mmCIF file of C-alpha atoms in Angstrom:
data_model
loop_
_atom_site.group_PDB
_atom_site.id
_atom_site.type_symbol
_atom_site.label_atom_id
_atom_site.label_comp_id
_atom_site.label_asym_id
_atom_site.label_seq_id
_atom_site.Cartn_x
_atom_site.Cartn_y
_atom_site.Cartn_z
ATOM 1 C CA UNK G 1 0.000 0.000 0.000
ATOM 2 C CA UNK G 2 0.970 3.627 -0.482
ATOM 3 C CA UNK G 3 0.317 6.163 2.273
ATOM 4 C CA UNK G 4 0.430 9.954 1.797
ATOM 5 C CA UNK G 5 0.762 12.172 4.871
ATOM 6 C CA UNK G 6 -0.215 15.770 4.116
ATOM 7 C CA UNK G 7 1.778 18.175 6.277
ATOM 8 C CA UNK G 8 0.989 21.885 6.521
ATOM 9 C CA UNK G 9 4.641 22.503 7.505
ATOM 10 C CA UNK G 10 7.794 20.404 7.361
ATOM 11 C CA UNK G 11 7.838 19.134 10.967
ATOM 12 C CA UNK G 12 4.112 18.430 11.401
ATOM 13 C CA UNK G 13 4.092 14.827 10.209
ATOM 14 C CA UNK G 14 7.105 13.817 12.297
ATOM 15 C CA UNK G 15 5.468 15.315 15.383
ATOM 16 C CA UNK G 16 1.990 13.911 14.803
ATOM 17 C CA UNK G 17 2.478 10.665 12.862
ATOM 18 C CA UNK G 18 6.073 9.584 13.442
ATOM 19 C CA UNK G 19 5.081 6.388 15.233
ATOM 20 C CA UNK G 20 2.666 5.203 12.550
ATOM 21 C CA UNK G 21 5.152 6.050 9.795
ATOM 22 C CA UNK G 22 7.818 3.961 11.498
ATOM 23 C CA UNK G 23 5.380 1.050 11.840
ATOM 24 C CA UNK G 24 4.342 1.279 8.180
ATOM 25 C CA UNK G 25 7.927 1.333 6.923
ATOM 26 C CA UNK G 26 8.805 -1.626 9.138
ATOM 27 C CA UNK G 27 6.249 -3.779 7.316
ATOM 28 C CA UNK G 28 7.259 -2.499 3.878
ATOM 29 C CA UNK G 29 4.507 0.058 3.221
ATOM 30 C CA UNK G 30 5.355 3.049 1.006
ATOM 31 C CA UNK G 31 5.139 6.453 2.690
ATOM 32 C CA UNK G 32 5.162 9.882 1.065
ATOM 33 C CA UNK G 33 5.130 13.149 2.987
ATOM 34 C CA UNK G 34 3.378 15.917 1.067
ATOM 35 C CA UNK G 35 4.348 19.276 2.571
ATOM 36 C CA UNK G 36 2.075 22.121 1.517
ATOM 37 C CA UNK G 37 3.229 25.448 2.955
ATOM 38 C CA UNK G 38 6.965 25.065 2.460
ATOM 39 C CA UNK G 39 7.633 28.273 0.525
ATOM 40 C CA UNK G 40 9.584 31.291 1.670
ATOM 41 C CA UNK G 41 9.274 34.987 1.072
ATOM 42 C CA UNK G 42 10.322 37.178 -1.818
ATOM 43 C CA UNK G 43 13.753 38.616 -2.438
ATOM 44 C CA UNK G 44 14.727 41.850 -0.730
ATOM 45 C CA UNK G 45 15.731 45.027 -2.537
ATOM 46 C CA UNK G 46 19.289 43.791 -2.975
ATOM 47 C CA UNK G 47 18.084 40.484 -4.442
ATOM 48 C CA UNK G 48 19.836 38.564 -1.674
ATOM 49 C CA UNK G 49 16.797 36.627 -0.503
ATOM 50 C CA UNK G 50 14.040 37.189 2.022
ATOM 51 C CA UNK G 51 14.760 39.163 5.172
ATOM 52 C CA UNK G 52 12.878 37.531 8.027
ATOM 53 C CA UNK G 53 11.477 39.209 11.089
ATOM 54 C CA UNK G 54 12.051 37.337 14.371
ATOM 55 C CA UNK G 55 8.364 36.331 14.379
ATOM 56 C CA UNK G 56 8.577 34.966 10.839
ATOM 57 C CA UNK G 57 11.734 33.075 11.670
ATOM 58 C CA UNK G 58 10.004 31.298 14.542
ATOM 59 C CA UNK G 59 6.774 30.363 12.761
ATOM 60 C CA UNK G 60 7.342 29.818 9.055
ATOM 61 C CA UNK G 61 7.486 26.694 6.932
ATOM 62 C CA UNK G 62 10.298 26.401 4.440
ATOM 63 C CA UNK G 63 11.785 24.453 1.545
ATOM 64 C CA UNK G 64 12.396 23.988 -2.144
ATOM 65 C CA UNK G 65 10.620 21.351 -4.213
ATOM 66 C CA UNK G 66 12.421 18.037 -3.806
ATOM 67 C CA UNK G 67 11.566 14.359 -3.871
ATOM 68 C CA UNK G 68 13.448 11.892 -1.717
ATOM 69 C CA UNK G 69 13.478 8.237 -2.769
ATOM 70 C CA UNK G 70 11.535 5.770 -0.678
ATOM 71 C CA UNK G 71 14.557 3.998 0.819
ATOM 72 C CA UNK G 72 18.120 4.955 1.611
ATOM 73 C CA UNK G 73 19.287 2.357 -0.894
ATOM 74 C CA UNK G 74 18.262 4.754 -3.663
ATOM 75 C CA UNK G 75 20.268 7.656 -2.290
ATOM 76 C CA UNK G 76 22.749 7.762 -5.174
ATOM 77 C CA UNK G 77 25.344 9.724 -3.253
ATOM 78 C CA UNK G 78 26.315 6.495 -1.472
ATOM 79 C CA UNK G 79 26.321 4.199 -4.529
ATOM 80 C CA UNK G 80 29.497 3.654 -6.477
ATOM 81 C CA UNK G 81 29.288 3.723 -10.277
ATOM 82 C CA UNK G 82 29.424 0.438 -12.146
ATOM 83 C CA UNK G 83 31.412 1.933 -15.029
ATOM 84 C CA UNK G 84 34.334 2.155 -15.235
ATOM 85 C CA UNK G 85 34.928 -0.693 -12.769
ATOM 86 C CA UNK G 86 37.343 -0.305 -9.908
ATOM 87 C CA UNK G 87 40.875 -1.803 -10.276
ATOM 88 C CA UNK G 88 40.078 -4.731 -8.011
ATOM 89 C CA UNK G 89 36.282 -5.059 -8.038
ATOM 90 C CA UNK G 90 36.132 -8.394 -6.221
ATOM 91 C CA UNK G 91 38.090 -7.039 -3.248
ATOM 92 C CA UNK G 92 36.708 -3.482 -3.025
ATOM 93 C CA UNK G 93 33.079 -3.638 -4.133
ATOM 94 C CA UNK G 94 30.124 -4.561 -1.909
ATOM 95 C CA UNK G 95 28.458 -7.939 -2.510
ATOM 96 C CA UNK G 96 25.681 -6.485 -4.651
ATOM 97 C CA UNK G 97 28.033 -4.507 -6.915
ATOM 98 C CA UNK G 98 28.529 -5.758 -10.491
ATOM 99 C CA UNK G 99 31.946 -7.125 -11.518
ATOM 100 C CA UNK G 100 33.527 -6.559 -14.942
ATOM 101 C CA UNK G 101 32.678 -10.106 -16.048
ATOM 102 C CA UNK G 102 29.096 -9.740 -14.909
ATOM 103 C CA UNK G 103 28.701 -6.427 -16.711
ATOM 104 C CA UNK G 104 30.062 -7.870 -19.960
ATOM 105 C CA UNK G 105 27.720 -10.856 -19.741
ATOM 106 C CA UNK G 106 24.716 -8.634 -19.027
ATOM 107 C CA UNK G 107 25.657 -6.291 -21.864
ATOM 108 C CA UNK G 108 25.816 -9.213 -24.310
ATOM 109 C CA UNK G 109 22.392 -10.441 -23.193
ATOM 110 C CA UNK G 110 20.961 -6.926 -23.487
ATOM 111 C CA UNK G 111 22.344 -6.502 -27.007
ATOM 112 C CA UNK G 112 20.931 -9.872 -28.087
ATOM 113 C CA UNK G 113 17.516 -8.951 -26.701
ATOM 114 C CA UNK G 114 17.649 -5.582 -28.470
ATOM 115 C CA UNK G 115 18.493 -7.231 -31.774
ATOM 116 C CA UNK G 116 15.533 -9.573 -31.444
ATOM 117 C CA UNK G 117 13.294 -6.627 -30.594
ATOM 118 C CA UNK G 118 14.415 -4.593 -33.600
ATOM 119 C CA UNK G 119 14.789 -7.484 -36.083
ATOM 120 C CA UNK G 120 11.747 -6.367 -38.090
ATOM 121 C CA UNK G 121 12.890 -2.775 -38.243
ATOM 122 C CA UNK G 122 15.182 -1.151 -40.790
ATOM 123 C CA UNK G 123 17.476 0.079 -38.045
ATOM 124 C CA UNK G 124 18.683 -1.119 -34.676
ATOM 125 C CA UNK G 125 19.495 0.637 -31.396
ATOM 126 C CA UNK G 126 22.061 -0.862 -29.073
ATOM 127 C CA UNK G 127 21.025 -1.552 -25.465
ATOM 128 C CA UNK G 128 23.470 0.131 -23.074
ATOM 129 C CA UNK G 129 23.422 -1.024 -19.458
ATOM 130 C CA UNK G 130 26.159 1.302 -18.230
ATOM 131 C CA UNK G 131 25.493 4.725 -16.769
ATOM 132 C CA UNK G 132 26.553 6.620 -19.920
ATOM 133 C CA UNK G 133 24.536 8.790 -22.346
ATOM 134 C CA UNK G 134 23.331 7.039 -25.492
ATOM 135 C CA UNK G 135 22.215 8.581 -28.773
ATOM 136 C CA UNK G 136 22.678 12.114 -27.542
ATOM 137 C CA UNK G 137 20.064 11.666 -24.817
ATOM 138 C CA UNK G 138 20.780 13.093 -21.337
ATOM 139 C CA UNK G 139 21.228 10.733 -18.418
ATOM 140 C CA UNK G 140 18.250 10.582 -16.103
ATOM 141 C CA UNK G 141 20.667 10.842 -13.171
ATOM 142 C CA UNK G 142 21.736 14.249 -14.454
ATOM 143 C CA UNK G 143 18.180 15.569 -14.328
ATOM 144 C CA UNK G 144 17.100 17.410 -11.150
ATOM 145 C CA UNK G 145 14.085 15.212 -10.433
ATOM 146 C CA UNK G 146 15.292 13.091 -7.538
ATOM 147 C CA UNK G 147 17.111 13.859 -4.344
ATOM 148 C CA UNK G 148 17.482 17.236 -2.671
ATOM 149 C CA UNK G 149 17.989 20.295 -4.839
ATOM 150 C CA UNK G 150 20.924 22.641 -4.302
ATOM 151 C CA UNK G 151 22.213 20.513 -1.424
ATOM 152 C CA UNK G 152 25.681 22.076 -1.353
ATOM 153 C CA UNK G 153 24.256 25.584 -1.403
ATOM 154 C CA UNK G 154 21.867 24.784 1.421
ATOM 155 C CA UNK G 155 24.661 23.195 3.455
ATOM 156 C CA UNK G 156 26.797 26.287 2.977
ATOM 157 C CA UNK G 157 23.870 28.506 3.914
ATOM 158 C CA UNK G 158 23.123 26.434 7.001
ATOM 159 C CA UNK G 159 26.772 26.631 8.044
ATOM 160 C CA UNK G 160 26.509 30.402 7.722
ATOM 161 C CA UNK G 161 23.575 30.411 10.134
ATOM 162 C CA UNK G 162 20.625 30.980 7.798
ATOM 163 C CA UNK G 163 17.514 29.739 9.602
ATOM 164 C CA UNK G 164 15.480 28.633 6.582
ATOM 165 C CA UNK G 165 18.361 26.592 5.181
ATOM 166 C CA UNK G 166 18.930 24.856 8.509
ATOM 167 C CA UNK G 167 15.239 23.947 8.813
ATOM 168 C CA UNK G 168 15.107 22.581 5.283
ATOM 169 C CA UNK G 169 18.087 20.334 5.945
ATOM 170 C CA UNK G 170 16.403 19.046 9.091
ATOM 171 C CA UNK G 171 13.361 18.041 7.065
ATOM 172 C CA UNK G 172 15.427 16.259 4.436
ATOM 173 C CA UNK G 173 17.307 14.401 7.149
ATOM 174 C CA UNK G 174 14.038 13.280 8.700
ATOM 175 C CA UNK G 175 12.820 11.961 5.341
ATOM 176 C CA UNK G 176 16.035 9.987 4.988
ATOM 177 C CA UNK G 177 15.794 8.737 8.573
ATOM 178 C CA UNK G 178 12.156 7.671 8.108
ATOM 179 C CA UNK G 179 12.856 6.118 4.663
ATOM 180 C CA UNK G 180 9.987 8.141 3.241
ATOM 181 C CA UNK G 181 9.652 10.079 0.016
ATOM 182 C CA UNK G 182 8.850 13.740 0.413
ATOM 183 C CA UNK G 183 7.312 16.310 -1.911
ATOM 184 C CA UNK G 184 7.311 20.056 -1.262
ATOM 185 C CA UNK G 185 4.553 22.125 -2.882
ATOM 186 C CA UNK G 186 6.291 25.452 -2.156
ATOM 187 C CA UNK G 187 3.140 27.391 -1.299
ATOM 188 C CA UNK G 188 4.139 30.371 0.870
ATOM 189 C CA UNK G 189 3.792 30.050 4.606
ATOM 190 C CA UNK G 190 1.050 32.075 6.313
ATOM 191 C CA UNK G 191 3.549 34.615 7.633
ATOM 192 C CA UNK G 192 4.401 35.410 3.997
ATOM 193 C CA UNK G 193 0.721 35.680 3.060
ATOM 194 C CA UNK G 194 0.065 38.652 5.315
ATOM 195 C CA UNK G 195 -0.793 37.009 8.650
ATOM 196 C CA UNK G 196 0.884 38.912 11.475
ATOM 197 C CA UNK G 197 0.958 37.914 15.118
ATOM 198 C CA UNK G 198 -0.653 34.995 16.912
ATOM 199 C CA UNK G 199 -4.059 36.699 16.923
ATOM 200 C CA UNK G 200 -4.191 36.359 13.127
ATOM 201 C CA UNK G 201 -2.123 33.177 12.756
ATOM 202 C CA UNK G 202 -4.355 31.215 15.151
ATOM 203 C CA UNK G 203 -7.655 32.618 13.925
ATOM 204 C CA UNK G 204 -9.943 31.990 10.941
ATOM 205 C CA UNK G 205 -8.339 32.134 7.473
ATOM 206 C CA UNK G 206 -9.020 35.275 5.478
ATOM 207 C CA UNK G 207 -11.693 35.146 2.781
ATOM 208 C CA UNK G 208 -9.054 35.832 0.107
ATOM 209 C CA UNK G 209 -6.893 32.905 1.251
ATOM 210 C CA UNK G 210 -8.535 29.737 -0.142
ATOM 211 C CA UNK G 211 -7.731 26.158 0.781
ATOM 212 C CA UNK G 212 -5.257 24.497 -1.650
ATOM 213 C CA UNK G 213 -7.774 21.953 -2.918
ATOM 214 C CA UNK G 214 -6.747 21.829 -6.592
ATOM 215 C CA UNK G 215 -3.021 21.358 -6.082
ATOM 216 C CA UNK G 216 -3.571 18.715 -3.412
ATOM 217 C CA UNK G 217 -6.068 16.835 -5.559
ATOM 218 C CA UNK G 218 -3.566 16.832 -8.411
ATOM 219 C CA UNK G 219 -0.636 15.612 -6.304
ATOM 220 C CA UNK G 220 -2.667 12.960 -4.495
ATOM 221 C CA UNK G 221 -4.029 11.627 -7.796
ATOM 222 C CA UNK G 222 -0.478 11.480 -9.150
ATOM 223 C CA UNK G 223 0.766 9.501 -6.135
ATOM 224 C CA UNK G 224 -2.216 7.068 -6.235
ATOM 225 C CA UNK G 225 -2.275 6.282 -2.497
ATOM 226 C CA UNK G 226 -4.623 3.917 -0.703
ATOM 227 C CA UNK G 227 -4.567 6.118 2.422
ATOM 228 C CA UNK G 228 -4.246 9.908 2.760
ATOM 229 C CA UNK G 229 -3.766 11.594 6.122
ATOM 230 C CA UNK G 230 -4.779 15.238 6.703
ATOM 231 C CA UNK G 231 -4.373 17.302 9.894
ATOM 232 C CA UNK G 232 -7.406 17.699 12.106
ATOM 233 C CA UNK G 233 -6.452 21.326 12.737
ATOM 234 C CA UNK G 234 -6.235 21.186 16.527
ATOM 235 C CA UNK G 235 -4.743 24.467 17.705
ATOM 236 C CA UNK G 236 -6.339 26.501 14.880
ATOM 237 C CA UNK G 237 -3.161 27.430 13.036
ATOM 238 C CA UNK G 238 -4.313 29.022 9.764
ATOM 239 C CA UNK G 239 -2.267 26.693 7.555
ATOM 240 C CA UNK G 240 -3.522 23.619 9.417
ATOM 241 C CA UNK G 241 -7.120 24.811 9.034
ATOM 242 C CA UNK G 242 -6.715 25.331 5.289
ATOM 243 C CA UNK G 243 -5.189 21.890 4.747
ATOM 244 C CA UNK G 244 -7.973 20.319 6.817
ATOM 245 C CA UNK G 245 -10.511 22.218 4.701
ATOM 246 C CA UNK G 246 -8.921 20.761 1.573
ATOM 247 C CA UNK G 247 -9.361 17.257 2.970
ATOM 248 C CA UNK G 248 -13.009 17.895 3.792
ATOM 249 C CA UNK G 249 -13.555 19.357 0.301
ATOM 250 C CA UNK G 250 -12.169 16.184 -1.281
ATOM 251 C CA UNK G 251 -14.582 14.117 0.797
ATOM 252 C CA UNK G 252 -17.455 16.136 -0.670
ATOM 253 C CA UNK G 253 -16.501 15.430 -4.280
ATOM 254 C CA UNK G 254 -17.172 11.721 -4.557
ATOM 255 C CA UNK G 255 -16.957 9.954 -7.896
ATOM 256 C CA UNK G 256 -17.788 11.666 -11.171
ATOM 257 C CA UNK G 257 -19.581 10.152 -14.148
ATOM 258 C CA UNK G 258 -17.235 11.828 -16.627
ATOM 259 C CA UNK G 259 -13.567 10.938 -16.104
ATOM 260 C CA UNK G 260 -14.313 9.249 -12.762
ATOM 261 C CA UNK G 261 -12.119 10.337 -9.899
ATOM 262 C CA UNK G 262 -11.495 8.430 -6.681
ATOM 263 C CA UNK G 263 -14.060 8.284 -3.924
ATOM 264 C CA UNK G 264 -12.027 9.663 -1.030
ATOM 265 C CA UNK G 265 -14.405 8.387 1.661
ATOM 266 C CA UNK G 266 -12.510 5.617 3.440
ATOM 267 C CA UNK G 267 -9.245 6.805 1.935
ATOM 268 C CA UNK G 268 -8.940 10.104 3.805
ATOM 269 C CA UNK G 269 -8.034 10.010 7.483
ATOM 270 C CA UNK G 270 -7.387 12.926 9.835
ATOM 271 C CA UNK G 271 -4.522 12.933 12.334
ATOM 272 C CA UNK G 272 -4.357 14.819 15.629
ATOM 273 C CA UNK G 273 -1.903 17.713 15.465
ATOM 274 C CA UNK G 274 0.847 17.312 18.047
ATOM 275 C CA UNK G 275 1.843 19.162 20.199
ATOM 276 C CA UNK G 276 -1.448 21.110 19.992
ATOM 277 C CA UNK G 277 -3.384 18.014 21.060
ATOM 278 C CA UNK G 278 -1.107 17.706 24.110
ATOM 279 C CA UNK G 279 -1.255 21.377 25.046
ATOM 280 C CA UNK G 280 -5.073 21.377 24.768
ATOM 281 C CA UNK G 281 -5.628 17.909 26.276
ATOM 282 C CA UNK G 282 -7.762 17.098 23.223
ATOM 283 C CA UNK G 283 -10.109 14.122 23.708
ATOM 284 C CA UNK G 284 -13.185 14.511 21.445
ATOM 285 C CA UNK G 285 -14.106 15.939 18.049
ATOM 286 C CA UNK G 286 -16.681 18.135 19.768
ATOM 287 C CA UNK G 287 -13.785 20.145 21.215
ATOM 288 C CA UNK G 288 -12.991 21.491 17.748
ATOM 289 C CA UNK G 289 -14.565 24.845 16.762
ATOM 290 C CA UNK G 290 -18.053 24.534 15.291
ATOM 291 C CA UNK G 291 -16.854 25.538 11.815
ATOM 292 C CA UNK G 292 -14.066 22.957 11.683
ATOM 293 C CA UNK G 293 -16.090 20.050 10.280
ATOM 294 C CA UNK G 294 -19.246 21.907 9.301
ATOM 295 C CA UNK G 295 -18.663 21.119 5.605
ATOM 296 C CA UNK G 296 -18.329 17.389 6.168
ATOM 297 C CA UNK G 297 -20.888 15.545 3.971
ATOM 298 C CA UNK G 298 -23.996 14.457 5.849
ATOM 299 C CA UNK G 299 -23.439 10.815 4.964
ATOM 300 C CA UNK G 300 -19.811 10.801 6.153
ATOM 301 C CA UNK G 301 -18.649 10.376 9.740
ATOM 302 C CA UNK G 302 -15.211 10.273 11.351
ATOM 303 C CA UNK G 303 -14.409 7.260 13.501
ATOM 304 C CA UNK G 304 -11.368 6.952 15.799
ATOM 305 C CA UNK G 305 -8.658 4.410 15.126
ATOM 306 C CA UNK G 306 -5.713 3.909 17.463
ATOM 307 C CA UNK G 307 -2.248 3.069 16.185
ATOM 308 C CA UNK G 308 -0.300 1.200 18.851
ATOM 309 C CA UNK G 309 3.208 2.669 18.603
ATOM 310 C CA UNK G 310 4.661 1.094 21.737
ATOM 311 C CA UNK G 311 7.463 -0.562 19.782
ATOM 312 C CA UNK G 312 8.119 2.572 17.693
ATOM 313 C CA UNK G 313 7.890 5.277 20.354
ATOM 314 C CA UNK G 314 11.619 5.839 20.734
ATOM 315 C CA UNK G 315 12.077 5.919 16.967
ATOM 316 C CA UNK G 316 9.455 8.669 16.844
ATOM 317 C CA UNK G 317 11.328 10.581 19.538
ATOM 318 C CA UNK G 318 14.576 10.206 17.604
ATOM 319 C CA UNK G 319 12.914 11.430 14.411
ATOM 320 C CA UNK G 320 11.496 14.535 16.071
ATOM 321 C CA UNK G 321 14.884 15.264 17.650
ATOM 322 C CA UNK G 322 16.225 15.862 14.122
ATOM 323 C CA UNK G 323 14.314 19.179 14.127
ATOM 324 C CA UNK G 324 16.689 20.787 16.621
ATOM 325 C CA UNK G 325 15.878 24.325 15.512
ATOM 326 C CA UNK G 326 12.285 23.807 16.697
ATOM 327 C CA UNK G 327 12.778 21.955 19.977
ATOM 328 C CA UNK G 328 13.541 24.900 22.262
ATOM 329 C CA UNK G 329 10.646 26.972 20.922
ATOM 330 C CA UNK G 330 8.105 24.155 21.106
ATOM 331 C CA UNK G 331 9.243 22.189 24.148
ATOM 332 C CA UNK G 332 12.229 23.823 25.801
ATOM 333 C CA UNK G 333 14.740 21.188 24.701
ATOM 334 C CA UNK G 334 15.180 17.549 23.723
ATOM 335 C CA UNK G 335 14.296 15.983 27.071
ATOM 336 C CA UNK G 336 11.025 17.931 27.508
ATOM 337 C CA UNK G 337 10.127 16.992 23.914
ATOM 338 C CA UNK G 338 10.696 13.292 24.603
ATOM 339 C CA UNK G 339 8.692 13.520 27.814
ATOM 340 C CA UNK G 340 5.781 15.257 26.063
ATOM 341 C CA UNK G 341 5.680 12.615 23.296
ATOM 342 C CA UNK G 342 5.758 9.762 25.799
ATOM 343 C CA UNK G 343 3.140 11.274 28.099
ATOM 344 C CA UNK G 344 0.796 12.132 25.234
ATOM 345 C CA UNK G 345 1.286 8.677 23.735
ATOM 346 C CA UNK G 346 0.332 7.118 27.059
ATOM 347 C CA UNK G 347 -2.701 9.416 27.381
ATOM 348 C CA UNK G 348 -3.969 8.535 23.885
ATOM 349 C CA UNK G 349 -3.415 4.823 24.487
ATOM 350 C CA UNK G 350 -5.575 4.995 27.611
ATOM 351 C CA UNK G 351 -8.322 6.741 25.621
ATOM 352 C CA UNK G 352 -8.266 3.809 23.194
ATOM 353 C CA UNK G 353 -8.182 1.061 25.805
ATOM 354 C CA UNK G 354 -4.501 0.267 25.179
ATOM 355 C CA UNK G 355 -3.400 0.654 28.773
ATOM 356 C CA UNK G 356 0.308 0.113 29.296
ATOM 357 C CA UNK G 357 1.271 1.059 25.744
ATOM 358 C CA UNK G 358 1.565 4.223 23.635
ATOM 359 C CA UNK G 359 -0.652 5.292 20.738
ATOM 360 C CA UNK G 360 -1.491 7.853 18.086
ATOM 361 C CA UNK G 361 -5.136 8.478 17.212
ATOM 362 C CA UNK G 362 -6.521 8.911 13.695
ATOM 363 C CA UNK G 363 -10.053 9.778 12.558
ATOM 364 C CA UNK G 364 -11.050 7.742 9.529
ATOM 365 C CA UNK G 365 -13.800 8.817 7.147
ATOM 366 C CA UNK G 366 -16.640 6.301 6.768
ATOM 367 C CA UNK G 367 -19.914 6.460 4.898
ATOM 368 C CA UNK G 368 -22.988 6.022 7.093
#
């Protein structure tokens, strides 16, 4: 199965769903993190990039569009090339690495297969198994469609103390740690859309700031997941509310007679936003504002499901600890963060009748 976790900001999924993600990856499920509000501000007058106020620096999302592979095995920075071979391939290469003899044998088989394929054609194209360009075509590995973009530049910027660069690197490291793919949509964070101060950031979205329904529908359809997880919007952060609204809007669409789309009922699930759920001691859907789920279709209800993360709790803590730039602001350090995750996990487990363990709670859409 493929699971897509929709995150308003880069650290939201690690904080809220890190235990479930670890459990899913352990049993071989594919996980993609879809981060919505990861964009920064505009360039300043000198063209040197966005100048951030202290408030913006503490509250914004960040990032450039990038896609991490599903597993670390596909991180090409750690894979040696198969051509040209090393001087002593048997002694220096890992067990899975091709030897010269194996490459030659595979190349011969590939050429024979290509000849059979093209035998009825007036021309013939050779099959090349090595990582070299063929027929003037660019190598796919040279195209910027996999892995982090501008990694060296971001590392240099992070070393120089730029906050946005440091946060972006934290998010990429979490994706690698969790063995999840990650897609950034680059929509600007709320602090770059004119929201100023907590009174506006934790209030209703403005009428001229619509939920990103179209772009999320497009990306989710492209990823073809069996499960999609949206934030429940606990805490009322504007970006969380808008992403939740997009999830509810997709539930209202249903199937279409022309070019049928997916029926999202049963596919869409809502997760409880941590640490807001901990700070507010959230227990029931009725504790959300009246407008939160007012647009939910009349024939759709949300039912709680508890993910037992007792065996993944410490992995979740380790994953969240990657976001070091956020820990002091949110929790006051690593140890208070770990304590909050453990205590909230125990609290949620007790709500679900899983006494003695730890849990995360999800609200699954069902048709009634």
